[in-house]
CSV table of C-alpha atoms and ligand atoms in Angstrom, one decimal:
chain,number,residue,atom,x,y,z
A,237,MET,CA,-16.3,7.3,-13.4
A,238,ILE,CA,-15.6,7.1,-9.6
A,239,ALA,CA,-18.0,9.0,-7.3
A,240,SER,CA,-16.0,11.5,-5.2
A,241,SER,CA,-18.0,10.9,-2.0
A,242,TRP,CA,-17.8,8.0,0.3
A,243,ALA,CA,-21.1,7.1,2.2
A,244,GLY,CA,-19.1,5.6,5.2
A,245,GLY,CA,-17.2,8.9,6.0
A,246,TRP,CA,-13.5,9.0,6.3
A,247,PRO,CA,-11.6,7.9,9.5
A,248,THR,CA,-10.6,10.8,11.5
A,249,VAL,CA,-7.9,11.7,14.0
A,250,LYS,CA,-8.6,14.5,16.4
A,251,GLY,CA,-11.6,15.6,14.3
A,252,GLU,CA,-9.5,16.0,11.1
A,253,HIS,CA,-9.6,13.7,8.1
A,254,LEU,CA,-6.8,11.1,7.6
A,255,PRO,CA,-5.6,10.7,4.1
A,256,TYR,CA,-7.9,8.9,1.7
A,257,VAL,CA,-6.4,5.3,1.3
A,258,ILE,CA,-6.4,3.4,-2.0
A,259,VAL,CA,-5.1,-0.1,-2.3
A,260,PHE,CA,-4.1,-1.3,-5.7
A,261,VAL,CA,-3.0,-4.8,-6.5
A,262,THR,CA,-2.6,-7.1,-9.5
A,263,MET,CA,-3.6,-10.7,-8.9
A,264,SER,CA,-3.7,-13.9,-10.8
A,265,ALA,CA,-6.9,-15.3,-11.7
A,266,ASP,CA,-6.6,-17.8,-8.8
A,267,GLY,CA,-6.1,-14.8,-6.4
A,268,LYS,CA,-2.3,-14.5,-5.8
A,269,ILE,CA,-0.2,-11.4,-6.0
A,270,ALA,CA,3.1,-13.3,-6.1
A,271,SER,CA,4.4,-16.9,-6.2
A,272,VAL,CA,6.2,-18.6,-3.4
A,273,ALA,CA,9.4,-17.5,-5.0
A,274,LYS,CA,8.0,-14.0,-4.7
A,275,ASP,CA,7.7,-13.5,-8.4
A,276,SER,CA,5.0,-10.8,-8.9
A,277,ARG,CA,5.4,-10.0,-12.5
A,278,LEU,CA,1.6,-10.1,-13.4
A,279,SER,CA,1.0,-6.7,-15.0
A,280,CYS,CA,0.5,-6.1,-18.8
A,281,PRO,CA,1.8,-2.8,-20.0
A,282,SER,CA,-1.7,-1.2,-19.9
A,283,ASP,CA,-2.0,-2.3,-16.2
A,284,LYS,CA,1.5,-0.7,-15.3
A,285,ARG,CA,0.4,2.5,-17.0
A,286,ARG,CA,-2.8,2.4,-14.9
A,287,LEU,CA,-0.7,2.0,-11.8
A,288,HIS,CA,1.6,4.8,-12.7
A,289,GLU,CA,-1.5,7.1,-13.5
A,290,LEU,CA,-2.7,6.3,-10.1
A,291,ARG,CA,0.7,7.0,-8.5
A,292,ALA,CA,0.9,10.3,-10.2
A,293,SER,CA,-2.7,11.2,-8.7
A,294,CYS,CA,-1.5,10.3,-5.0
A,295,ASP,CA,0.6,12.2,-2.7
A,296,ALA,CA,2.3,9.2,-1.0
A,297,VAL,CA,2.8,5.5,-2.0
A,298,VAL,CA,3.1,2.8,0.7
A,299,VAL,CA,4.8,-0.6,0.6
A,300,GLY,CA,6.0,-3.1,3.1
A,301,ALA,CA,9.5,-4.2,4.0
A,302,ALA,CA,9.1,-7.5,2.2
A,303,THR,CA,8.1,-5.7,-1.1
A,304,VAL,CA,11.2,-3.6,-0.9
A,305,ALA,CA,13.4,-6.6,-0.2
A,306,SER,CA,12.0,-8.8,-2.9
A,307,ASP,CA,11.2,-6.4,-5.9
A,308,ASN,CA,13.6,-3.4,-5.1
A,309,PRO,CA,11.0,-1.1,-6.4
A,310,LEU,CA,11.6,2.6,-7.4
A,311,LEU,CA,8.0,3.6,-6.7
A,312,THR,CA,8.3,6.8,-9.0
A,313,VAL,CA,5.9,7.9,-11.7
A,314,ARG,CA,7.8,7.0,-15.0
A,315,LEU,CA,5.1,5.7,-17.7
A,316,VAL,CA,3.0,8.9,-17.6
A,317,GLU,CA,3.7,12.6,-16.9
A,318,GLY,CA,3.4,13.5,-13.2
A,319,VAL,CA,4.9,14.3,-9.9
A,320,ASN,CA,6.4,11.6,-7.8
A,321,PRO,CA,4.6,10.8,-4.6
A,322,VAL,CA,6.4,10.5,-1.3
A,323,ARG,CA,7.6,6.9,-0.9
A,324,VAL,CA,6.8,5.2,2.4
A,325,VAL,CA,8.2,2.0,3.5
A,326,LEU,CA,6.6,0.2,6.5
A,327,ASP,CA,9.5,-1.4,8.2
A,328,GLY,CA,8.9,-2.2,11.8
A,329,ARG,CA,12.3,-3.8,12.3
A,330,LEU,CA,14.2,-1.4,10.0
A,331,SER,CA,15.5,-4.3,8.0
A,332,ILE,CA,15.8,-2.3,4.9
A,333,ASN,CA,19.0,-2.8,2.8
A,334,PRO,CA,20.6,0.6,2.5
A,335,SER,CA,21.5,-0.1,-1.1
A,336,SER,CA,17.7,-0.5,-1.9
A,337,ARG,CA,16.6,1.8,-4.8
A,338,VAL,CA,14.2,3.7,-2.5
A,339,VAL,CA,17.1,4.8,-0.4
A,340,THR,CA,19.7,5.6,-3.0
A,341,ASP,CA,17.4,7.2,-5.6
A,342,ARG,CA,16.9,10.9,-4.9
A,343,SER,CA,14.2,11.6,-7.4
A,344,ALA,CA,11.5,11.3,-4.7
A,345,LYS,CA,11.4,11.6,-0.8
A,346,THR,CA,11.4,8.4,1.1
A,347,VAL,CA,9.9,8.0,4.5
A,348,ILE,CA,10.7,4.9,6.5
A,349,ALA,CA,8.3,4.2,9.3
A,350,ALA,CA,10.0,1.8,12.0
A,351,CYS,CA,9.4,0.9,15.7
A,352,TYR,CA,11.4,2.7,18.4
A,353,ASP,CA,12.4,-0.3,20.3
A,354,ALA,CA,13.5,-2.4,17.3
A,355,CYS,CA,15.9,-0.1,15.9
A,356,ASP,CA,19.6,0.1,15.6
A,357,GLU,CA,20.6,3.8,16.1
A,358,GLY,CA,23.6,3.5,13.7
A,359,LYS,CA,21.3,2.4,11.0
A,360,VAL,CA,18.7,5.2,11.6
A,361,THR,CA,21.7,7.7,11.4
A,362,ALA,CA,23.0,6.1,8.2
A,363,LEU,CA,19.6,6.1,6.5
A,364,ARG,CA,19.0,9.7,7.5
A,365,SER,CA,22.3,10.6,6.2
A,366,ALA,CA,21.4,9.0,2.8
A,367,GLY,CA,18.4,11.4,2.7
A,368,CYS,CA,15.6,9.3,4.1
A,369,ASP,CA,13.2,10.5,6.6
A,370,VAL,CA,13.4,7.7,9.2
A,371,ARG,CA,10.4,8.1,11.6
A,372,LEU,CA,10.2,6.1,14.7
A,373,PHE,CA,6.9,5.2,16.2
A,374,LYS,CA,5.8,3.3,19.5
A,375,CYS,CA,4.5,0.0,18.3
A,376,VAL,CA,2.5,-2.7,19.8
A,377,ASP,CA,3.5,-6.3,19.3
A,378,GLY,CA,5.8,-5.1,16.6
A,379,TYR,CA,3.1,-3.3,14.5
A,380,LEU,CA,3.3,0.3,13.5
A,381,PRO,CA,0.3,2.5,14.5
A,382,LEU,CA,-1.0,3.2,11.0
A,383,LYS,CA,-3.3,6.0,12.0
A,384,GLU,CA,-0.3,7.8,13.5
A,385,VAL,CA,1.7,7.1,10.3
A,386,LEU,CA,-1.1,8.5,8.2
A,387,THR,CA,-1.3,11.5,10.6
A,388,TYR,CA,2.4,12.2,10.2
A,389,LEU,CA,2.2,11.9,6.4
A,390,ARG,CA,-0.6,14.4,6.5
A,391,ASP,CA,1.0,16.9,8.8
A,392,ALA,CA,4.6,16.6,7.6
A,393,TYR,CA,4.1,16.3,3.8
A,394,ARG,CA,0.5,17.5,3.2
A,395,VAL,CA,-0.6,14.0,2.1
A,396,LYS,CA,-4.2,13.7,1.3
A,397,LYS,CA,-4.3,10.6,-0.9
A,398,VAL,CA,-2.4,7.5,-0.3
A,399,LEU,CA,-1.7,4.6,-2.6
A,400,VAL,CA,-0.9,1.2,-0.8
A,401,GLU,CA,0.8,-1.0,-3.2
A,402,GLY,CA,1.4,-4.0,-1.0
A,403,GLY,CA,2.2,-6.6,-0.3
A,404,GLY,CA,-0.5,-8.7,1.4
A,405,GLU,CA,0.8,-8.3,4.9
A,406,THR,CA,0.7,-4.5,4.6
A,407,ILE,CA,-2.6,-4.5,3.1
A,408,TRP,CA,-4.1,-6.6,5.8
A,409,ARG,CA,-2.8,-4.2,8.5
A,410,PHE,CA,-4.6,-1.3,6.6
A,411,PHE,CA,-7.8,-3.3,6.5
A,412,LYS,CA,-7.5,-4.4,10.0
A,413,GLU,CA,-7.2,-0.9,11.2
A,414,GLY,CA,-10.2,0.2,9.2
A,415,LEU,CA,-8.1,2.6,7.2
A,416,VAL,CA,-8.9,1.6,3.5
A,417,ASN,CA,-11.3,3.7,1.4
A,418,GLU,CA,-10.9,2.1,-1.9
A,419,PHE,CA,-9.8,-1.4,-3.2
A,420,ARG,CA,-8.5,-1.8,-6.8
A,421,VAL,CA,-7.7,-5.1,-8.3
A,422,THR,CA,-6.5,-6.1,-11.7
A,423,ILE,CA,-7.1,-9.8,-12.5
A,424,SER,CA,-4.4,-11.1,-14.5
A,425,PRO,CA,-4.7,-14.2,-16.8
A,426,PHE,CA,-2.4,-16.6,-14.8
A,427,ILE,CA,-2.8,-19.5,-12.4
A,428,ILE,CA,0.0,-19.5,-9.8
A,429,GLY,CA,-1.3,-21.7,-7.1
A,430,GLY,CA,0.4,-22.5,-3.9
A,431,ARG,CA,-1.0,-22.3,-0.4
A,432,ALA,CA,2.1,-20.3,0.5
A,433,SER,CA,1.9,-17.9,-2.4
A,434,VAL,CA,1.1,-14.3,-1.5
A,435,THR,CA,-2.5,-13.2,-1.6
A,436,PRO,CA,-3.8,-9.5,-1.8
A,437,VAL,CA,-4.7,-9.5,1.9
A,438,GLY,CA,-2.8,-11.6,4.3
A,439,GLY,CA,-2.4,-11.4,8.1
A,440,GLU,CA,-4.7,-13.7,10.2
A,441,GLY,CA,-7.8,-12.6,8.4
A,442,PHE,CA,-11.3,-11.6,9.7
A,443,ARG,CA,-12.7,-14.7,11.3
A,444,LYS,CA,-16.5,-14.1,11.2
A,445,LEU,CA,-19.0,-12.8,8.6
A,446,GLY,CA,-19.8,-9.8,10.8
A,447,GLU,CA,-16.2,-8.8,10.7
A,448,TRP,CA,-15.6,-8.9,6.9
A,449,VAL,CA,-15.2,-5.7,5.1
A,450,ARG,CA,-18.0,-4.9,2.7
A,451,LEU,CA,-17.1,-3.5,-0.7
A,452,ARG,CA,-19.3,-1.9,-3.3
A,453,LEU,CA,-18.4,-2.4,-7.0
A,454,ILE,CA,-18.3,1.2,-8.6
A,455,HIS,CA,-16.3,0.5,-11.8
A,456,VAL,CA,-15.2,-2.3,-14.1
A,457,ILE,CA,-12.6,-1.7,-16.7
A,458,ALA,CA,-11.9,-4.2,-19.5
A,459,CYS,CA,-8.2,-3.9,-20.2
A,460,GLU,CA,-7.0,-3.0,-23.6
A,461,CYS,CA,-4.8,-6.1,-23.6
A,462,GLY,CA,-8.1,-8.1,-23.9
A,463,ASP,CA,-7.2,-10.7,-21.2
A,464,GLU,CA,-7.5,-8.5,-17.9
A,465,VAL,CA,-10.2,-6.8,-16.0
A,466,HIS,CA,-9.6,-4.0,-13.4
A,467,LEU,CA,-12.2,-3.6,-10.7
A,468,ILE,CA,-12.7,-0.5,-8.5
A,469,TYR,CA,-14.5,-1.0,-5.1
A,470,LYS,CA,-15.4,1.5,-2.4
A,471,VAL,CA,-15.2,0.2,1.2
A,472,VAL,CA,-18.6,0.8,2.5
A,473,GLY,CA,-18.2,-0.8,6.1
A,474,ARG,CA,-18.4,-4.2,7.7
A,475,ARG,CA,-20.6,-7.1,6.4
B,724,NAP,N1,1.0,-8.1,-7.5
B,724,NAP,C1,0.9,-7.1,-6.8
B,724,NAP,O1,0.3,-6.2,-7.0
B,724,NAP,C2,2.0,-6.8,-5.6
B,724,NAP,C3,2.3,-5.5,-5.1
B,724,NAP,C4,3.3,-5.4,-4.1
B,724,NAP,C5,3.9,-6.5,-3.6
B,724,NAP,N2,3.6,-7.7,-4.1
B,724,NAP,C6,4.5,-8.9,-3.7
B,724,NAP,O2,4.1,-9.1,-2.5
B,724,NAP,C7,5.2,-9.8,-1.8
B,724,NAP,C8,5.4,-9.3,-0.5
B,724,NAP,O3,4.2,-9.2,0.3
B,724,NAP,P1,4.3,-9.7,1.8
B,724,NAP,O4,2.8,-9.8,2.3
B,724,NAP,O5,5.2,-10.9,2.1
B,724,NAP,O6,5.0,-8.5,2.6
B,724,NAP,P2,4.9,-6.9,2.6
B,724,NAP,O7,3.4,-6.5,2.9
B,724,NAP,O8,5.5,-6.3,1.4
B,724,NAP,O9,5.8,-6.7,3.7
B,724,NAP,C9,5.6,-7.0,5.1
B,724,NAP,C10,6.5,-6.6,6.1
B,724,NAP,O10,6.5,-5.2,6.1
B,724,NAP,C11,6.5,-4.7,7.4
B,724,NAP,N3,5.2,-4.1,7.8
B,724,NAP,C12,4.2,-4.0,7.0
B,724,NAP,N4,3.3,-3.4,7.6
B,724,NAP,C13,3.7,-3.2,8.9
B,724,NAP,C14,3.1,-2.7,10.2
B,724,NAP,N5,1.8,-2.2,10.2
B,724,NAP,N6,4.0,-2.5,11.3
B,724,NAP,C15,5.2,-3.0,11.2
B,724,NAP,N7,5.8,-3.4,10.0
B,724,NAP,C16,5.0,-3.5,9.0
B,724,NAP,C17,7.0,-5.8,8.2
B,724,NAP,O11,8.3,-6.0,8.3
B,724,NAP,P3,9.1,-6.5,9.5
B,724,NAP,O12,8.5,-7.9,9.8
B,724,NAP,O13,10.5,-6.5,9.0
B,724,NAP,O14,8.9,-5.7,10.6
B,724,NAP,C18,6.3,-7.1,7.6
B,724,NAP,O15,6.8,-8.3,7.7
B,724,NAP,C19,6.4,-9.7,-2.6
B,724,NAP,O16,6.6,-10.9,-3.3
B,724,NAP,C20,6.0,-8.6,-3.8
B,724,NAP,O17,6.6,-9.0,-5.1
B,724,NAP,C21,2.7,-8.0,-5.1
């Protein structure tokens, strides 16, 4: 089982722990999480259940605006018993479609994190009226300050454990800011190909060996389906 302590220590803000951040992705055997057509249906039923179990054990689940636009996910716990986590959409430009299921579905709270300067006040009001907590942050180069987002979730919703489900751009921002504690990946028996397909960690990438994030493999699960493997890594620092 997973060790509960992390040798590297948790990132802190003002001396207090930030929430523990787990990334979970399902990727093809050639390392893609979605095709160029944004098809990401890679999970077997057991992998979906694993994801829902993890959601049920987390206080918040985070996705990027592009994942909401392409998958229209509900982000609730459905395949196992459990309480729905707070849904969090990172949406710098507040481009979310108000008819997205995370907006219209009331079975869980939805927080939408967006940048002050990029926001249409009318849309903020409409989304708030629909029940969403639209939280505006001061962004740099259009990027949300993720430490502040995590601090807000901790203070406003008592969030201690966060599940980041993707996509690749969102996961990159969490790694870039040094906020990931655990990386979980299911390797699914498909080859997708395509240099423009989505990979687990996008962005501009870390350039040099000294910048790469070092992981320690702590658990290997052979999936019941017989064709998949699920790997659990702890982040232990830089290479
Ligand atoms: N297989 C899997 O496990 C899995 C899981 C999840 C998603 N996916 C797939 O991944 C694909 C989407 O991935 P993606 O990499 O294209 O996009 P993404 O990470 O879902 O969303 C990226 C967008 O989210 C907003 N965003 C994210 N982090 C931000 C930050 N720190 N500050 C400001 N805005 C931020 C930005 O929107 P703005 O540019 O509008 O500001 C950004 O362009 C979809 O096809 C989905 O199906 C696969």
